CSV table of N, CA and C in Angstrom, one decimal:
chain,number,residue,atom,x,y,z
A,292,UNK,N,147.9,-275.9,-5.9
A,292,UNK,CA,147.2,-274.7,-5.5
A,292,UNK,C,148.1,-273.5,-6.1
A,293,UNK,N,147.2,-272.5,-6.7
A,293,UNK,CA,148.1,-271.1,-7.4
A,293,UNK,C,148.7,-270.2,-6.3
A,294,UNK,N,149.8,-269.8,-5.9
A,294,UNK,CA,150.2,-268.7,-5.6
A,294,UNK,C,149.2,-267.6,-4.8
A,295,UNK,N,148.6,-267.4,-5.7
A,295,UNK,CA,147.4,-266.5,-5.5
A,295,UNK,C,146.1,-266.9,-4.9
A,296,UNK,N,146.2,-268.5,-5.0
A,296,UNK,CA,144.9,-269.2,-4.2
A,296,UNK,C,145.6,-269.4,-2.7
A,297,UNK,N,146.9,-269.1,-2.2
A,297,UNK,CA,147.4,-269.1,-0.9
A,297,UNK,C,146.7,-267.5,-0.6
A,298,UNK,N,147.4,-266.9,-1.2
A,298,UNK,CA,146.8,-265.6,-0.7
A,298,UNK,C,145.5,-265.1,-0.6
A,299,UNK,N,144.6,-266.1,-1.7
A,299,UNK,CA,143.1,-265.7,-1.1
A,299,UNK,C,142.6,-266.1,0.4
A,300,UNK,N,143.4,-267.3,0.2
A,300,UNK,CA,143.3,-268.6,1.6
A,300,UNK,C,143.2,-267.6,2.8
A,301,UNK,N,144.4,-267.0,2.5
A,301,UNK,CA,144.8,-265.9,4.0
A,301,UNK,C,144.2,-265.0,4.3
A,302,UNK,N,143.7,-264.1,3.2
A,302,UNK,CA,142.8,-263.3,3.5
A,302,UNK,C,141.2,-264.0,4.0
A,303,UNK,N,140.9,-265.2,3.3
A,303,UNK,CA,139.6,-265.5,4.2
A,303,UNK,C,140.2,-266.1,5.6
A,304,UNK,N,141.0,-266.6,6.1
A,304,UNK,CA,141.5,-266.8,7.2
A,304,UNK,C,142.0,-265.8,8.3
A,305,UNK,N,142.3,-264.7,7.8
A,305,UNK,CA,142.7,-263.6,8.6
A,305,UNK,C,141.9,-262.5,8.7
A,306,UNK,N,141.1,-262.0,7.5
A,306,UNK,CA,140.2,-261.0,6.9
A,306,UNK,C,141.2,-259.8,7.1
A,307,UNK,N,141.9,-260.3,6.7
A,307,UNK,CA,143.1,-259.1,5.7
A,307,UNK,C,143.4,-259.4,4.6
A,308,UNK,N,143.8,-258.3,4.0
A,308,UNK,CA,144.1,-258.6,2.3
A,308,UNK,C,145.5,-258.4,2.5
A,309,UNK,N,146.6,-259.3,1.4
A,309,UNK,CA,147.8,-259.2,1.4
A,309,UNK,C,148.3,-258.2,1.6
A,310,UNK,N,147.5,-257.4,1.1
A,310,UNK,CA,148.9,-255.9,0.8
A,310,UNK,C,148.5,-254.8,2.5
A,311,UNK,N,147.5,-255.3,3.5
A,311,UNK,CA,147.2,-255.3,4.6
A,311,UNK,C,148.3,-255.5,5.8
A,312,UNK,N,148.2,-257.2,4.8
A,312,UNK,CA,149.4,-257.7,6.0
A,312,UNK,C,151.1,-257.5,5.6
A,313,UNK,N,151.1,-257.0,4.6
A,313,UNK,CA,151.9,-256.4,4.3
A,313,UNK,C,152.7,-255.2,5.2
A,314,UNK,N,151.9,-254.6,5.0
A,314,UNK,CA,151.5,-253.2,5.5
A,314,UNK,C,152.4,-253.0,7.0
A,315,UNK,N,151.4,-254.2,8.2
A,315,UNK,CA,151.5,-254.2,9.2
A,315,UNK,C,153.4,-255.2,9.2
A,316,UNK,N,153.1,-255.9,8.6
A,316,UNK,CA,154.6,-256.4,8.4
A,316,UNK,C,155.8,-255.5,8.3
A,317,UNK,N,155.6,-254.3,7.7
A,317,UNK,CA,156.3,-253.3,7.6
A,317,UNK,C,156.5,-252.7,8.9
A,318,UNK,N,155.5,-252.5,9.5
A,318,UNK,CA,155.7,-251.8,10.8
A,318,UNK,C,156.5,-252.3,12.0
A,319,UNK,N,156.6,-253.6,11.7
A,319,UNK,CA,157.5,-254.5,12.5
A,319,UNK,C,158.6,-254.5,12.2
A,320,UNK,N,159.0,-254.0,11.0
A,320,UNK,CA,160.2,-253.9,10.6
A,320,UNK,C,160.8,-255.7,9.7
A,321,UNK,N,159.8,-256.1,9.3
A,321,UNK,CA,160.0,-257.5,8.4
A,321,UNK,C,160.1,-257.4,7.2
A,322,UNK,N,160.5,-256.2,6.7
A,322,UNK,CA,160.6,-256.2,5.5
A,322,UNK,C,162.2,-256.4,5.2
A,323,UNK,N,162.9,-256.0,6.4
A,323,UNK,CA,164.1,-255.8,6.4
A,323,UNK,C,165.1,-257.3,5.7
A,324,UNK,N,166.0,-256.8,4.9
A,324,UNK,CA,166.6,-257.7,4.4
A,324,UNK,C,167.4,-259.1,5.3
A,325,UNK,N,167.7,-258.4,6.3
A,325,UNK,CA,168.3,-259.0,7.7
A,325,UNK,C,167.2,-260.0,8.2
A,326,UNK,N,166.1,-259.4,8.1
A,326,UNK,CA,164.8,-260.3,8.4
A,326,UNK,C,164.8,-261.9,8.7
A,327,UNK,N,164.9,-263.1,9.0
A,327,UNK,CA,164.9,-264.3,8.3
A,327,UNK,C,163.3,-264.6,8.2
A,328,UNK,N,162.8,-266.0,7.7
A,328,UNK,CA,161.8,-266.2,7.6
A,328,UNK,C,161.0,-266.4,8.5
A,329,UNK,N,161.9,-267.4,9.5
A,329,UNK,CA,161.4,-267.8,10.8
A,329,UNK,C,160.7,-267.1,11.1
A,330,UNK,N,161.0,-265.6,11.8
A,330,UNK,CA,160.8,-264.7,12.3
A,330,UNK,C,159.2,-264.2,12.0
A,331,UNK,N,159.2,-264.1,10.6
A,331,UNK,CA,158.0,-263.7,9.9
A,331,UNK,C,156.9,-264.7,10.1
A,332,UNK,N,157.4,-266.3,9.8
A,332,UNK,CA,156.5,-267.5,10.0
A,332,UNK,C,155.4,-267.5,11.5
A,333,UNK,N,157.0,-267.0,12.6
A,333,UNK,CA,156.1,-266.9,14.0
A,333,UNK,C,155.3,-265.8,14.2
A,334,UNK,N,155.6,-265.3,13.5
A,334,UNK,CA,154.8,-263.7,14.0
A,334,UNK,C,153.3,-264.1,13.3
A,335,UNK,N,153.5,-264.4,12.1
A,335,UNK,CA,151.9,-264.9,11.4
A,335,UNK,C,151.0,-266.1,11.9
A,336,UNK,N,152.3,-267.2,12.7
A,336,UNK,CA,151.8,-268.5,13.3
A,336,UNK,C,151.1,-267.5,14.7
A,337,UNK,N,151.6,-267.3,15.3
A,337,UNK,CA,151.2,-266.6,16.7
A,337,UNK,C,150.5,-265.1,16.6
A,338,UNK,N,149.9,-264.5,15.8
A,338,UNK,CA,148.6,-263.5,15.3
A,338,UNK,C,147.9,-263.8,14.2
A,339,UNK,N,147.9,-264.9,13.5
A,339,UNK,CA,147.0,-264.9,12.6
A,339,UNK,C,146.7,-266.1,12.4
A,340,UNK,N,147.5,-267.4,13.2
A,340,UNK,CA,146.7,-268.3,13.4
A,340,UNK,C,147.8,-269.4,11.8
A,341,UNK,N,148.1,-268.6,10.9
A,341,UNK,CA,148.7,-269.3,9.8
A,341,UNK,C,150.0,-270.6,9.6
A,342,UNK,N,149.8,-271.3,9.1
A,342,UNK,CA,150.7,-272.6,8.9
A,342,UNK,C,151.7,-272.3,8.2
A,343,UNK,N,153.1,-272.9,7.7
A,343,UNK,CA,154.0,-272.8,6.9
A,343,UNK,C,153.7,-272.7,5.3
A,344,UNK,N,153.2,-273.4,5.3
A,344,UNK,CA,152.9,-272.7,3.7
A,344,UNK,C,152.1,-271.7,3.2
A,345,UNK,N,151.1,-271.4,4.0
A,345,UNK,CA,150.2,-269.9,3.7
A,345,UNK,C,151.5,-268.7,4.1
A,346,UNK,N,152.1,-269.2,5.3
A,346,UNK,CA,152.7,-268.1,6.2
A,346,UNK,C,154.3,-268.0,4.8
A,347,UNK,N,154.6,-268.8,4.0
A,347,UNK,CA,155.9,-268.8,3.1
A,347,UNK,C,155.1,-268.0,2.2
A,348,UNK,N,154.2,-268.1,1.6
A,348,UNK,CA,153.8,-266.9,0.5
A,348,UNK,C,153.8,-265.8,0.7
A,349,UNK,N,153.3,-265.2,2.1
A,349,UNK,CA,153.5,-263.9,2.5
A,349,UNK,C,154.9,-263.7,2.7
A,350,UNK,N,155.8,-264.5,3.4
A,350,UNK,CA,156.8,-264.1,3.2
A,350,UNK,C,157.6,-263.7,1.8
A,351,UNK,N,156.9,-264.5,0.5
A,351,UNK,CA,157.7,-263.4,-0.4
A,351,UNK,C,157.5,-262.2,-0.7
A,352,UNK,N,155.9,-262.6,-0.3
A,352,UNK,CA,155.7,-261.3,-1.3
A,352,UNK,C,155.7,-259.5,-0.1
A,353,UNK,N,156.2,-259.9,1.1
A,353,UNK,CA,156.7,-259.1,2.2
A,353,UNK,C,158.3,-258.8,2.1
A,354,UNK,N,159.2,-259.8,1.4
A,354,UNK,CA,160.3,-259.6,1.0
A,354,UNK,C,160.5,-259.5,-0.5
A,355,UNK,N,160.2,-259.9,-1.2
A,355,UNK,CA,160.4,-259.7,-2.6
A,355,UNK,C,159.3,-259.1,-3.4
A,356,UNK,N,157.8,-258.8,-3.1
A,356,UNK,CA,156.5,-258.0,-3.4
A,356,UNK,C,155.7,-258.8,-4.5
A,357,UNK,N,155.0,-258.8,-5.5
A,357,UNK,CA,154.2,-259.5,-6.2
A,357,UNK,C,154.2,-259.8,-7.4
A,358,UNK,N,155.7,-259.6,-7.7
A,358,UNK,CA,156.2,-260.1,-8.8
A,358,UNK,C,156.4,-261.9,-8.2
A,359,UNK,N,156.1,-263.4,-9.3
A,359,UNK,CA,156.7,-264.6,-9.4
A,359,UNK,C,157.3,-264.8,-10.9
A,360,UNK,N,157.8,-265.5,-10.6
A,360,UNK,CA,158.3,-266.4,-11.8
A,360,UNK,C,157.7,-267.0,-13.0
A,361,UNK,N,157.7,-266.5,-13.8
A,361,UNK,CA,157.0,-266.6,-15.4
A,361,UNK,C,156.7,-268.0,-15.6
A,362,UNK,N,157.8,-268.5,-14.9
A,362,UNK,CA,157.4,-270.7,-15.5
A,362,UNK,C,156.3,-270.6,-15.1
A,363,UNK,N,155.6,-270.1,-13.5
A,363,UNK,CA,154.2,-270.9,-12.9
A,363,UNK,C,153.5,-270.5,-13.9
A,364,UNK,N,153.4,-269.6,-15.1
A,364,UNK,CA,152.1,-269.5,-15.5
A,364,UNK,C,151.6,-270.0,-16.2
A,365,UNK,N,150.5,-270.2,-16.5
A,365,UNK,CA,149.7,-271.1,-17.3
A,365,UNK,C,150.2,-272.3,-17.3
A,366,UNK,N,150.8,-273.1,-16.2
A,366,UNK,CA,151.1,-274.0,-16.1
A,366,UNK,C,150.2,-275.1,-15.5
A,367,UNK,N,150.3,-276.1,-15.1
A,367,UNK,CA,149.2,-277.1,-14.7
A,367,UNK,C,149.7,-277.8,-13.7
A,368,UNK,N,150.9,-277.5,-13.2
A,368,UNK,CA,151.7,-278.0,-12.1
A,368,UNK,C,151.6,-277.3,-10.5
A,369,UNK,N,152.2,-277.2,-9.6
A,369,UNK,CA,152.2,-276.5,-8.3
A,369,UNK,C,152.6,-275.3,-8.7
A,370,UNK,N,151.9,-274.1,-8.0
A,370,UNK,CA,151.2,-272.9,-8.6
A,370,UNK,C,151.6,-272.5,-9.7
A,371,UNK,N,150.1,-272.8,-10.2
A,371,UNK,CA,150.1,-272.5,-11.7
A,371,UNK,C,149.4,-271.3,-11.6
A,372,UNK,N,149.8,-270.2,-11.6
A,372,UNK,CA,149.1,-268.8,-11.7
A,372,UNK,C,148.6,-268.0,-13.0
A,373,UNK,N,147.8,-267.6,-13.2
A,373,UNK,CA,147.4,-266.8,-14.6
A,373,UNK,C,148.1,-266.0,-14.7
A,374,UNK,N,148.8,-265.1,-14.0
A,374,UNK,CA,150.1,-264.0,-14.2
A,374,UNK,C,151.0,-264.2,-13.9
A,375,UNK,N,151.9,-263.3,-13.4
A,375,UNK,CA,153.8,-263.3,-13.0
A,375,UNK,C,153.0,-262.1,-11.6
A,376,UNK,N,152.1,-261.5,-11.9
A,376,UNK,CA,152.0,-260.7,-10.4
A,376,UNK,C,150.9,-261.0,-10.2
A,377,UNK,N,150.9,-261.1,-8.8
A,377,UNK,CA,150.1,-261.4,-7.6
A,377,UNK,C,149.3,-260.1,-7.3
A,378,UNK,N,147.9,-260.6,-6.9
A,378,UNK,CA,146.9,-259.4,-6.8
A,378,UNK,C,146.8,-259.1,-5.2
A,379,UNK,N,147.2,-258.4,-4.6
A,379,UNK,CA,147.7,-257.9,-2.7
A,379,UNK,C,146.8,-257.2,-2.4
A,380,UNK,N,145.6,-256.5,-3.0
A,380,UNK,CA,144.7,-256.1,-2.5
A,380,UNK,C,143.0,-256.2,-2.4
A,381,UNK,N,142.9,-258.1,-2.2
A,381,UNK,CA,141.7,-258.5,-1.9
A,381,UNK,C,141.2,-259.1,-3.2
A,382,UNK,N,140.4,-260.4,-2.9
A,382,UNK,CA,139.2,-260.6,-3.9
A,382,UNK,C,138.7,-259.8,-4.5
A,383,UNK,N,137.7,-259.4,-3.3
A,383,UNK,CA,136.6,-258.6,-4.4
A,383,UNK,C,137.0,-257.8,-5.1
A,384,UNK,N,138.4,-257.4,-5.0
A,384,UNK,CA,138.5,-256.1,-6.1
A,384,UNK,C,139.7,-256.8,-7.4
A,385,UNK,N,140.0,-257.6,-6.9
A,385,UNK,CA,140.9,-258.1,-8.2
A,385,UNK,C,140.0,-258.3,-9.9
A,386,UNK,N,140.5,-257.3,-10.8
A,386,UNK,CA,140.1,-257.7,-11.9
A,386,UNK,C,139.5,-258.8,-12.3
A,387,UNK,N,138.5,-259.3,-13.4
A,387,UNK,CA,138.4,-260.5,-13.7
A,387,UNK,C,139.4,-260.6,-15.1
């Protein structure tokens, strides 16, 4: 699964879009570097219902934003994403 196919996952599972939950992440103060993940994991396991691996993608892109790593792309292995950045503001509006 792409990177980006977690993050669609969560937005149809939450009906938020990344850069949403983002958002509200901020306001908790989880952006903070001090932050750990745990912290982030529960907060998404216990309001949005999310598992460890949907709830790890938001944690990067809540700590480190929507830049990934150039290998995944165009690759054919575990996320193989079409870009290096991640689209945080919904399906329906993401370019084709």
């Amino acid at each position: 699964m792409s990177f980006q196919a977690y993050l669609d996952t969560i937005e149809d599972k939450t009906g938020l879009t990344p850069r949403e939950l983002i958002d509200i992440a901020k306001t908790h103060g989880y952006d903070d570097p001090a932050v750990k993940a745990g912290v982030i994991l529960d907060w998404l396991k216990t309001d949005y219902g999310l598992g460890r691996g949907h709830g790890m993608a938001l944690v990067h892109v809540i700590k480190k934003g929507p830049q990934i790593d150039s290998k995944h792309v165009g690759t054919e292995g575990v996320h193989n994403d079409e870009s290096d950045t991640l689209w945080l503001d919904g399906k329906a509006s993401r370019p084709a």
